[in-house]
XYZ file of C-alpha atoms in Angstrom:
673
model
C -0.062 -27.153 13.492
C -3.426 -28.909 13.794
C -6.307 -26.443 14.085
C -10.005 -26.709 14.789
C -12.551 -25.515 12.254
C -13.481 -22.636 14.572
C -10.097 -21.061 13.885
C -11.283 -20.103 10.409
C -14.124 -17.831 11.469
C -13.923 -14.447 9.753
C -13.366 -11.854 12.498
C -14.145 -8.896 10.253
C -10.801 -7.217 10.934
C -7.119 -7.836 10.297
C -5.955 -7.336 13.894
C -7.035 -8.052 17.471
C -10.058 -6.303 18.940
C -8.322 -4.782 21.975
C -8.381 -0.962 21.845
C -4.722 -0.681 22.893
C -3.407 -2.827 20.034
C -0.325 -1.702 18.097
C 0.452 -2.856 14.566
C 4.035 -3.719 13.580
C 5.268 -3.755 9.980
C 7.690 -6.253 8.433
C 10.832 -4.275 7.508
C 12.214 -6.937 5.159
C 11.542 -10.417 3.827
C 13.181 -13.609 2.647
C 9.961 -14.556 0.903
C 9.545 -15.671 -2.667
C 6.082 -16.464 -4.017
C 7.578 -19.226 -6.160
C 8.409 -21.092 -2.933
C 4.762 -21.527 -2.030
C 3.245 -25.020 -2.322
C 3.540 -26.545 -5.786
C 2.169 -29.774 -7.142
C -0.779 -29.679 -4.734
C -4.456 -28.953 -5.200
C -5.898 -25.582 -4.221
C -9.431 -26.639 -5.100
C -11.866 -28.426 -2.807
C -12.512 -31.654 -4.690
C -14.092 -34.729 -3.097
C -12.715 -38.084 -4.240
C -14.765 -41.262 -4.679
C -14.188 -42.155 -1.016
C -15.573 -38.855 0.267
C -12.178 -37.368 1.165
C -10.524 -34.048 0.359
C -6.853 -33.075 0.167
C -6.187 -29.467 -0.747
C -4.628 -26.178 0.396
C -6.851 -23.184 1.157
C -5.429 -19.672 1.466
C -6.225 -18.250 4.918
C -7.301 -14.609 4.776
C -5.823 -12.028 7.142
C -9.245 -11.500 8.710
C -9.682 -15.138 9.778
C -9.221 -16.061 13.432
C -6.263 -18.349 12.690
C -4.299 -15.581 10.976
C -5.169 -12.981 13.626
C -4.135 -15.373 16.419
C -0.818 -16.289 14.798
C 0.104 -12.691 14.013
C -0.856 -11.493 17.477
C 1.238 -14.148 19.241
C 4.186 -13.502 16.931
C 3.863 -9.739 17.472
C 3.779 -10.215 21.249
C 6.902 -12.375 21.099
C 8.748 -9.857 18.918
C 7.780 -6.941 21.157
C 9.282 -8.774 24.129
C 12.441 -9.724 22.243
C 12.902 -6.222 20.814
C 12.267 -4.618 24.223
C 9.364 -2.540 22.945
C 7.491 -0.662 25.688
C 4.927 -2.663 27.606
C 1.234 -1.875 27.860
C 0.266 -2.586 24.243
C -1.149 -5.586 22.400
C 1.317 -5.998 19.537
C 0.467 -7.739 16.274
C 1.955 -8.072 12.810
C 0.496 -6.371 9.757
C 0.050 -9.273 7.365
C 2.912 -11.584 6.462
C 6.352 -10.837 5.004
C 6.269 -10.093 1.282
C 6.112 -13.341 -0.695
C 4.665 -15.392 2.191
C 1.189 -16.937 2.340
C -0.752 -18.698 5.113
C -2.511 -21.954 4.219
C -5.015 -24.346 5.759
C -4.203 -27.858 4.542
C -7.447 -29.835 4.694
C -7.170 -33.602 4.459
C -9.594 -36.408 5.249
C -13.385 -36.884 5.250
C -15.072 -33.904 3.635
C -17.465 -33.493 6.584
C -14.666 -33.340 9.154
C -11.218 -33.011 7.572
C -7.988 -32.528 9.464
C -6.759 -28.899 9.398
C -3.013 -28.209 9.350
C -1.774 -24.618 9.271
C 1.341 -23.874 7.229
C 3.139 -20.570 6.648
C 4.831 -20.854 3.254
C 7.008 -18.721 1.019
C 10.405 -18.560 2.733
C 13.426 -19.399 0.615
C 14.814 -21.300 3.628
C 12.108 -23.923 4.083
C 8.965 -24.998 2.232
C 6.813 -24.347 5.308
C 6.716 -23.310 8.947
C 4.423 -25.725 10.774
C 3.785 -23.771 13.973
C 4.069 -20.343 15.543
C 7.090 -21.494 17.553
C 8.856 -22.651 14.399
C 8.408 -19.216 12.856
C 9.033 -16.964 15.881
C 12.876 -17.047 15.795
C 12.750 -16.592 12.028
C 10.404 -13.610 12.453
C 12.818 -12.085 14.972
C 15.614 -12.493 12.437
C 13.573 -10.744 9.732
C 12.786 -7.870 12.088
C 16.289 -7.320 13.462
C 18.898 -8.382 10.891
C 19.177 -6.000 7.902
C 21.893 -8.240 6.408
C 19.567 -11.280 6.320
C 22.508 -13.503 7.180
C 20.979 -16.871 8.090
C 23.767 -17.464 10.619
C 22.026 -14.882 12.789
C 18.716 -16.748 12.745
C 17.814 -19.151 15.543
C 14.963 -21.014 13.870
C 14.885 -24.761 13.392
C 15.603 -24.572 9.671
C 18.374 -21.973 9.605
C 20.211 -23.749 12.452
C 19.445 -27.179 10.950
C 18.175 -28.395 14.322
C 16.244 -31.658 14.145
C 13.936 -31.053 17.097
C 11.727 -28.016 17.726
C 11.891 -28.936 21.414
C 15.597 -28.118 21.364
C 14.854 -24.766 19.708
C 12.205 -24.042 22.348
C 14.806 -24.654 25.035
C 17.598 -22.592 23.479
C 15.335 -19.708 22.415
C 13.255 -19.630 25.589
C 10.011 -20.291 23.723
C 6.868 -21.417 25.459
C 5.781 -24.919 24.533
C 7.249 -28.393 24.817
C 10.534 -28.397 26.722
C 11.087 -32.163 26.383
C 10.009 -34.705 23.788
C 6.582 -36.310 24.298
C 6.684 -39.585 26.197
C 5.769 -41.639 23.154
C 8.994 -40.376 21.552
C 11.050 -41.558 24.532
C 9.727 -45.017 25.257
C 9.478 -48.211 23.269
C 6.395 -49.525 21.571
C 5.452 -51.915 24.410
C 3.202 -50.305 27.040
C 4.162 -50.421 30.691
C 2.084 -52.643 33.001
C 0.272 -49.634 34.386
C -0.978 -48.777 30.927
C -2.967 -51.970 30.392
C -6.700 -51.163 30.391
C -9.229 -53.024 32.465
C -12.465 -54.252 30.873
C -14.369 -51.497 32.666
C -12.002 -48.856 31.340
C -12.326 -50.159 27.785
C -16.138 -49.967 28.076
C -15.980 -46.338 29.236
C -13.695 -45.442 26.330
C -16.010 -47.182 23.839
C -19.033 -45.300 25.207
C -17.199 -41.970 24.979
C -16.157 -42.641 21.389
C -19.699 -43.681 20.454
C -21.097 -40.498 22.020
C -18.731 -38.402 19.930
C -19.800 -40.202 16.754
C -23.514 -39.807 17.557
C -23.204 -36.080 18.339
C -24.608 -34.084 15.406
C -21.944 -32.103 13.622
C -22.516 -28.418 13.083
C -22.905 -27.603 9.426
C -20.167 -25.309 8.248
C -21.190 -21.947 6.889
C -20.511 -21.307 3.227
C -17.126 -19.713 2.781
C -17.240 -15.965 2.320
C -15.800 -15.079 -1.046
C -16.182 -11.301 -1.270
C -13.469 -10.041 1.043
C -11.362 -6.924 1.024
C -7.862 -7.492 -0.282
C -5.139 -7.560 2.395
C -3.130 -5.246 0.120
C -5.978 -2.742 0.126
C -6.376 -2.871 3.898
C -2.628 -2.466 4.414
C -2.478 0.544 2.096
C -5.477 2.225 3.704
C -4.591 1.527 7.341
C -0.808 1.895 7.338
C -0.466 5.681 7.210
C 1.928 5.403 4.254
C 1.663 8.131 1.628
C 2.983 5.908 -1.159
C 2.103 2.488 -2.526
C 3.913 -0.227 -4.432
C 4.396 0.423 -8.178
C 3.334 4.056 -7.956
C 5.254 6.655 -9.946
C 6.934 9.284 -7.756
C 9.619 11.957 -7.788
C 12.761 11.475 -5.684
C 14.348 14.654 -4.298
C 18.034 14.932 -5.181
C 20.507 15.840 -2.445
C 21.966 18.466 -4.755
C 20.406 19.919 -7.932
C 22.149 18.880 -11.153
C 22.700 21.982 -13.321
C 22.211 21.273 -17.025
C 22.124 24.832 -18.431
C 22.832 28.290 -17.076
C 19.274 28.638 -15.746
C 18.008 25.042 -15.454
C 18.736 22.260 -12.982
C 17.332 18.811 -12.228
C 15.907 18.775 -8.673
C 13.799 15.585 -8.763
C 14.152 12.298 -10.637
C 11.178 10.063 -11.529
C 11.102 6.558 -10.072
C 8.789 3.601 -9.477
C 8.270 2.236 -5.965
C 9.158 -1.460 -5.759
C 8.750 -2.140 -2.035
C 8.559 -0.486 1.351
C 9.795 -1.292 4.836
C 9.336 0.141 8.310
C 11.261 0.806 11.471
C 9.092 0.821 14.583
C 10.125 3.253 17.328
C 8.231 4.342 20.468
C 7.597 8.029 21.033
C 9.563 9.570 23.958
C 8.243 8.519 27.354
C 9.440 7.766 30.865
C 9.997 4.197 32.109
C 6.732 2.652 33.216
C 4.528 5.060 31.271
C 1.990 3.535 28.910
C 0.817 6.758 27.273
C 2.940 6.490 24.138
C 2.720 5.431 20.538
C 4.924 3.189 18.428
C 5.631 5.165 15.263
C 6.438 3.443 11.990
C 9.099 5.247 9.942
C 8.835 4.196 6.314
C 11.557 3.702 3.747
C 10.957 2.860 0.102
C 12.919 0.847 -2.402
C 12.674 2.666 -5.736
C 13.960 2.129 -9.258
C 14.915 5.244 -11.204
C 13.460 5.601 -14.680
C 15.846 6.016 -17.597
C 18.779 4.464 -15.723
C 19.501 1.094 -14.160
C 19.679 1.809 -10.423
C 17.597 0.714 -7.466
C 18.049 2.331 -4.030
C 16.240 2.668 -0.706
C 15.291 6.184 0.382
C 13.367 7.738 3.259
C 9.762 8.805 2.798
C 10.666 12.494 3.146
C 12.501 12.333 -0.188
C 9.447 11.219 -2.158
C 6.827 13.373 -3.830
C 3.730 12.196 -5.745
C 4.098 12.560 -9.483
C 1.455 15.305 -9.519
C 3.343 17.311 -6.902
C 6.045 18.607 -9.214
C 6.397 19.876 -12.780
C 9.883 20.600 -14.158
C 10.492 24.289 -14.747
C 9.960 25.724 -18.200
C 13.697 26.300 -18.612
C 14.365 22.636 -17.793
C 11.691 21.446 -20.226
C 13.222 23.677 -22.898
C 16.593 22.056 -22.242
C 14.984 18.616 -22.536
C 13.413 19.527 -25.885
C 16.758 20.665 -27.240
C 18.745 17.782 -25.737
C 20.848 15.647 -28.051
C 22.751 12.480 -27.109
C 26.369 12.794 -26.030
C 27.014 9.061 -26.500
C 26.195 6.486 -29.175
C 22.569 5.420 -28.806
C 21.187 1.904 -29.193
C 17.586 0.707 -28.672
C 18.309 -0.161 -25.025
C 20.120 3.136 -24.267
C 22.656 0.956 -22.457
C 25.371 3.634 -22.322
C 23.097 5.804 -20.165
C 22.069 3.142 -17.659
C 25.115 3.870 -15.465
C 24.195 7.464 -14.675
C 23.259 7.836 -11.010
C 21.160 10.870 -9.974
C 22.025 10.143 -6.313
C 25.849 10.039 -6.333
C 25.905 9.532 -2.556
C 24.867 5.942 -3.359
C 27.765 5.306 -5.774
C 29.732 3.146 -3.346
C 26.655 1.155 -2.346
C 25.849 0.564 -6.015
C 29.518 -0.307 -6.633
C 29.837 2.286 -9.391
C 33.458 2.880 -10.254
C 34.737 6.428 -10.894
C 34.265 7.401 -14.510
C 31.378 5.007 -15.155
C 29.239 8.051 -15.902
C 29.771 11.788 -16.383
C 27.874 14.986 -15.656
C 27.109 15.288 -19.373
C 25.030 12.091 -19.129
C 22.520 13.759 -16.802
C 20.343 15.623 -19.301
C 20.057 12.790 -21.883
C 19.214 10.311 -19.100
C 16.636 12.694 -17.644
C 15.173 13.244 -21.108
C 14.654 9.494 -21.468
C 13.103 9.342 -17.993
C 10.573 12.065 -18.880
C 9.603 10.244 -22.065
C 8.879 7.132 -19.985
C 6.817 9.220 -17.547
C 4.834 10.628 -20.464
C 4.077 7.087 -21.664
C 3.036 5.868 -18.199
C 0.788 8.624 -16.843
C -1.960 8.399 -19.530
C -2.664 4.728 -18.703
C -5.357 3.438 -16.354
C -7.276 0.275 -15.514
C -9.633 -1.195 -12.938
C -8.486 -3.949 -10.586
C -9.979 -6.688 -8.428
C -13.468 -7.075 -9.857
C -16.326 -8.754 -8.019
C -20.102 -9.158 -8.335
C -20.088 -10.487 -11.918
C -17.205 -8.151 -12.762
C -19.419 -5.073 -12.557
C -17.831 -3.651 -9.398
C -14.173 -3.097 -8.574
C -12.073 -2.651 -5.451
C -9.443 -0.446 -7.041
C -7.954 1.519 -9.916
C -4.588 2.249 -11.396
C -5.105 5.898 -12.269
C -2.092 7.223 -14.147
C 0.739 7.242 -11.624
C -1.413 6.423 -8.575
C -2.998 3.372 -6.949
C -6.547 4.184 -5.782
C -8.752 1.949 -3.610
C -12.306 1.955 -2.359
C -12.416 4.111 0.806
C -9.725 6.437 -0.544
C -10.398 10.151 -0.369
C -9.819 11.575 -3.849
C -9.647 15.121 -5.134
C -12.060 15.963 -7.935
C -11.216 17.780 -11.152
C -14.445 19.792 -11.538
C -15.077 22.850 -9.428
C -18.347 23.292 -7.585
C -19.664 25.465 -10.416
C -18.776 22.817 -13.011
C -20.303 20.067 -10.909
C -23.647 21.754 -10.279
C -23.927 24.802 -12.572
C -27.682 25.237 -12.047
C -27.650 24.473 -8.319
C -30.128 21.594 -8.629
C -28.411 18.933 -6.533
C -29.223 20.251 -3.110
C -25.609 20.841 -2.108
C -25.034 22.843 1.038
C -23.924 26.409 0.266
C -20.166 27.089 0.413
C -18.864 27.490 3.950
C -17.043 30.652 2.857
C -16.331 32.452 -0.434
C -12.776 31.126 -0.591
C -14.044 27.532 -0.320
C -14.967 27.813 -4.004
C -11.259 28.059 -4.849
C -10.409 24.758 -3.178
C -10.898 21.227 -4.471
C -13.947 19.096 -3.828
C -13.383 15.618 -2.390
C -15.113 12.276 -2.871
C -14.838 9.383 -0.418
C -14.999 6.395 -2.764
C -17.819 4.035 -1.844
C -17.909 2.084 -5.083
C -16.424 1.832 -8.562
C -18.946 0.361 -10.969
C -19.610 -0.189 -14.668
C -21.918 2.510 -16.022
C -25.187 0.734 -16.814
C -26.165 3.499 -19.257
C -23.185 2.696 -21.472
C -24.287 0.088 -24.039
C -20.689 -1.043 -24.558
C -19.964 -1.334 -20.833
C -16.713 0.597 -21.250
C -17.414 3.585 -18.993
C -17.152 3.570 -15.222
C -18.886 5.514 -12.493
C -17.694 6.284 -8.997
C -19.866 7.096 -6.008
C -19.537 8.277 -2.446
C -19.806 11.165 0.003
C -18.974 14.630 -1.323
C -16.936 17.050 0.812
C -15.475 20.526 0.695
C -12.412 21.712 2.588
C -13.788 24.262 5.048
C -11.926 26.568 7.405
C -11.967 25.863 11.130
C -10.865 22.924 13.253
C -14.354 21.932 14.372
C -17.071 20.354 12.309
C -20.637 19.174 12.830
C -20.787 15.757 14.526
C -20.679 12.855 12.105
C -21.066 9.169 12.707
C -17.611 7.780 13.595
C -16.271 4.666 11.888
C -17.446 1.474 13.515
C -13.884 0.296 14.120
C -10.388 0.945 12.903
C -10.337 -2.170 10.772
C -13.988 -3.040 10.364
C -15.637 -5.768 8.358
C -13.622 -6.598 5.253
C -16.707 -6.702 3.052
C -18.367 -3.565 4.388
C -18.441 -1.824 1.018
C -18.263 -4.715 -1.399
C -21.991 -5.350 -1.776
C -23.992 -2.243 -2.701
C -27.769 -2.198 -2.279
C -29.765 -3.776 -5.042
C -30.847 -0.430 -6.472
C -27.336 1.047 -6.559
C -26.826 -0.233 -10.074
C -29.825 1.772 -11.249
C -29.009 5.116 -9.643
C -27.137 6.401 -12.658
C -30.299 6.824 -14.690
C -32.174 8.651 -11.952
C -30.305 11.950 -11.844
C -30.537 14.910 -14.130
C -28.188 15.365 -17.047
C -27.428 19.018 -16.420
C -23.879 18.314 -15.296
C -21.340 17.674 -18.042
C -19.907 14.898 -15.891
C -23.213 13.153 -15.302
C -23.343 13.903 -11.583
C -26.385 12.674 -9.730
C -27.560 11.791 -6.261
C -28.255 8.229 -5.201
C -28.962 6.238 -2.043
C -26.078 5.986 0.390
C -24.197 2.735 0.786
C -22.906 1.170 3.975
C -20.878 3.457 6.203
C -17.144 2.956 5.799
C -15.210 1.170 8.522
C -11.886 2.665 7.353
C -11.034 5.896 9.208
C -11.088 9.002 7.064
C -7.781 10.769 6.501
C -7.286 13.891 8.631
C -7.797 17.339 7.081
C -4.977 19.901 6.904
C -4.403 21.888 10.121
C -6.996 24.618 10.567
C -9.538 22.970 8.247
C -12.167 20.263 8.297
C -13.994 18.175 5.713
C -17.585 19.374 5.409
C -20.132 17.009 3.899
C -22.134 18.746 1.173
C -25.029 16.306 0.749
C -27.647 15.323 3.329
C -27.169 12.033 5.146
C -28.399 9.133 3.046
C -27.366 10.766 -0.242
C -24.214 10.437 -2.284
C -22.595 11.805 -5.416
C -22.192 9.677 -8.546
C -19.687 10.798 -11.196
C -17.855 9.576 -14.232
C -14.478 8.093 -13.289
C -12.794 10.850 -15.287
C -13.735 13.306 -12.537
C -10.914 11.944 -10.346
C -7.977 14.340 -10.148
C -5.895 12.152 -7.846
C -5.458 11.018 -4.264
C -5.465 13.345 -1.269
C -2.088 13.565 0.524
C -2.394 15.012 4.050
C 1.243 14.501 5.085
C 3.227 15.885 2.161
C 4.316 18.880 4.266
C 4.775 19.225 8.001
C 2.332 21.682 9.647
C 4.996 24.335 10.248
C 6.193 24.234 6.647
C 2.624 24.186 5.335
C 1.825 27.304 7.350
C 4.816 29.151 5.859
C 3.855 28.018 2.349
C 0.233 29.162 2.665
C 1.276 32.531 4.077
C 3.657 32.975 1.142
C 0.947 32.088 -1.371
C -1.436 34.530 0.318
C 1.017 37.335 -0.415
C 2.353 37.861 3.095
C 5.676 39.676 2.973
C 8.806 38.591 4.780
C 7.846 34.970 5.481
C 10.978 33.218 6.675
C 11.854 29.924 5.040
C 13.397 28.426 8.162
C 16.003 25.693 8.194
C 16.315 23.905 4.864
C 17.306 20.239 4.641
C 18.528 19.468 1.135
C 17.295 16.364 -0.608
C 13.860 16.417 1.044
C 10.424 17.636 0.011
C 10.398 19.919 3.065
C 13.682 21.421 1.933
C 12.330 21.941 -1.578
C 9.268 23.794 -0.250
C 11.319 26.029 2.044
C 13.779 26.809 -0.723
C 10.828 27.940 -2.860
C 9.782 30.287 -0.050
C 13.304 31.704 0.043
C 13.402 32.206 -3.732
C 9.996 33.907 -3.732
C 11.576 36.908 -1.996
C 14.050 37.583 -4.825
C 11.628 39.623 -6.926
C 8.268 39.563 -8.740
C 9.400 37.165 -11.463
C 11.047 34.845 -8.948
C 7.876 34.948 -6.850
C 5.746 33.760 -9.776
C 8.106 30.862 -10.499
C 8.220 29.843 -6.830
C 4.457 30.260 -6.556
C 3.839 27.751 -9.352
C 5.887 25.116 -7.530
C 4.168 25.749 -4.193
C 0.695 25.615 -5.754
C 1.565 22.258 -7.290
C 2.528 20.984 -3.832
C -0.446 22.326 -1.905
C -2.793 21.196 -4.659
C -2.146 17.649 -3.441
C -3.852 18.662 -0.185
C -6.839 20.219 -1.937
C -6.015 23.897 -1.470
C -6.657 24.514 -5.169
C -9.297 23.229 -7.599
C -8.296 19.776 -8.800
C -8.352 20.551 -12.527
C -4.997 22.309 -12.246
C -3.335 19.308 -10.596
C -4.899 16.173 -11.989
C -4.411 12.878 -13.736
C -6.074 12.685 -17.112
C -5.494 9.099 -18.233
C -7.112 8.020 -21.476
C -5.475 4.723 -22.427
C -6.640 1.426 -20.916
C -4.030 -1.254 -20.270
C -4.451 -4.186 -17.908
C -1.666 -5.122 -15.490
C 0.581 -2.626 -13.718
C 3.920 -4.339 -14.327
C 3.035 -4.786 -17.978
C 2.116 -1.099 -18.133
C 5.450 -0.016 -16.636
C 7.446 -2.241 -18.993
C 5.414 -0.984 -21.934
C 6.008 2.652 -20.961
C 9.760 2.061 -20.742
C 9.784 0.350 -24.122
C 7.669 3.053 -25.771
C 9.649 5.878 -24.167
C 12.915 4.476 -25.515
C 11.391 3.933 -28.944
C 10.020 7.481 -29.212
C 13.259 9.094 -28.070
C 15.341 6.869 -30.345
C 13.263 7.990 -33.325
C 13.567 11.609 -32.264
C 17.319 11.482 -31.805
C 17.636 9.604 -35.074
C 16.066 12.614 -36.806
C 17.673 15.617 -35.107
C 16.330 18.076 -37.656
C 12.727 16.913 -37.417
C 10.164 18.936 -35.503
C 9.211 16.427 -32.811
C 7.030 17.811 -30.039
C 8.259 16.997 -26.551
C 5.871 14.747 -24.678
C 4.042 16.554 -21.904
C 5.609 15.317 -18.679
């Protein structure tokens, strides 16, 4: 598709500007990054004749991308019979795809051709109409059988015009005339001398018209991955470490059972469904239900599970009796460096047929050794961290891998230090606690920047900065400036003020974490996550001030949707010592079911209450109801590259356990999971 240069203006947001717009997620993909253009230049180089010929990646915030994704979303909404009254648009491109602007010709005015690349079916889609039937196939066919796709390439149709006709697409419905007629013009096409003169004058006027100088290309833009993670409403992100709730606990001793299994998230998908409404009504929402493809640690299985089965790694600690069983575990099969005999064990037996596991391929006795290996891998993965996506001379960063979690700028994170630890001498001008019990809850930081500590001569330490909040009781809160828009400018927080780099030396050193107050950065355009029901986030510093801390102060992300409001209410009442709280209906194999089962067990006696209480505190700590130190990441080892980190943890976990099992009489301390 030929495009004008104006199509590449940065709109400052990843979707259309209409207030009634509705984002749709791609539930699956046929994309493969290796299918993107190869053997071409991606660098703007001018040859000796003043021409360029290269591919430029089009960002999601550019007008061309927004326009394509809006038109495709509108088409899909019509085809999928989604309710009318919304402006539908697609959230990015299918995994593995990329959108390119092929620039060719004179450097001052090159030709622009838009190509969507990455499909395993064809090297490129050249227009929105070419891709629309393929997009419909991706959205509606979970089997990804190309026979069900109506696009030009899957049907091997020579003409897009024919596809337009058969698929009812807007656009050309018959070939252009120059495709139908011969090369000789008809008599009526011969130009008169007067007509030729008019044409020459028009062409000369176009050549004499001064060309607008193009603005320098913006290079500091927010990553599409970051915007998708922050705006999607998903609780979990690709390559994070999580727990998967088992449909039925696996007993391993008389008083210990495996209830969750650790896994790494590989991908996610969505199913878009409208909320209940009557025909003709427009007051509804299209809700995205997320599913996640995960790979279990310690075994060789990959399955897709619903979001309600996943729990952040910090949300659960195996019981002491289970950890004791893990420490005493010995192999029941011959062990090799790859632990290949244990790779068949499946902690979710309901998936056996889908995984094509034959009866007898694993036994119940394989559970504890496999789980022991999985915990060793977890223990090798959680201490690792690194920064990602540097900019501004590699002194600022857009994100972190923090133990098991992916953290971005604009995330709301829980802090490890309590208020007393943060400001022991009350010199920072923090607002007083909203209530005495507020001191028992976590403090929160809205990340504005992640930056190299200028006071560190080696440049190895990092500082984080942003607005400081407490979790205060009550639904209402003092008015605060709302975000400028849901999506906002992609570079809103990427360029701090010139004096931001010097704020770290201005504060006092009374805090053990080096907390200080510095000038506020640009207001975030990403909406802040909602507080738990019955609470609000209360800013503790005056407007124009922010908190600066060592990166080690991060406990972990804030998770507002781990428990449904009704379940959360029952949990908090149980933790507050209320007697006779009913657990309600329990759905096994879900986080909700786990929480309600803990409520039920808490009524069995004082000792049972303490055990159940520990599990419920771990859960609610993710929402900030307890000081972050008790539920925190504490990574110490730097390693660049998430996939490399995961592979390294698996290798090290196997190595450590192999050495331990090779010396059964040695006193090897179990790694802290």
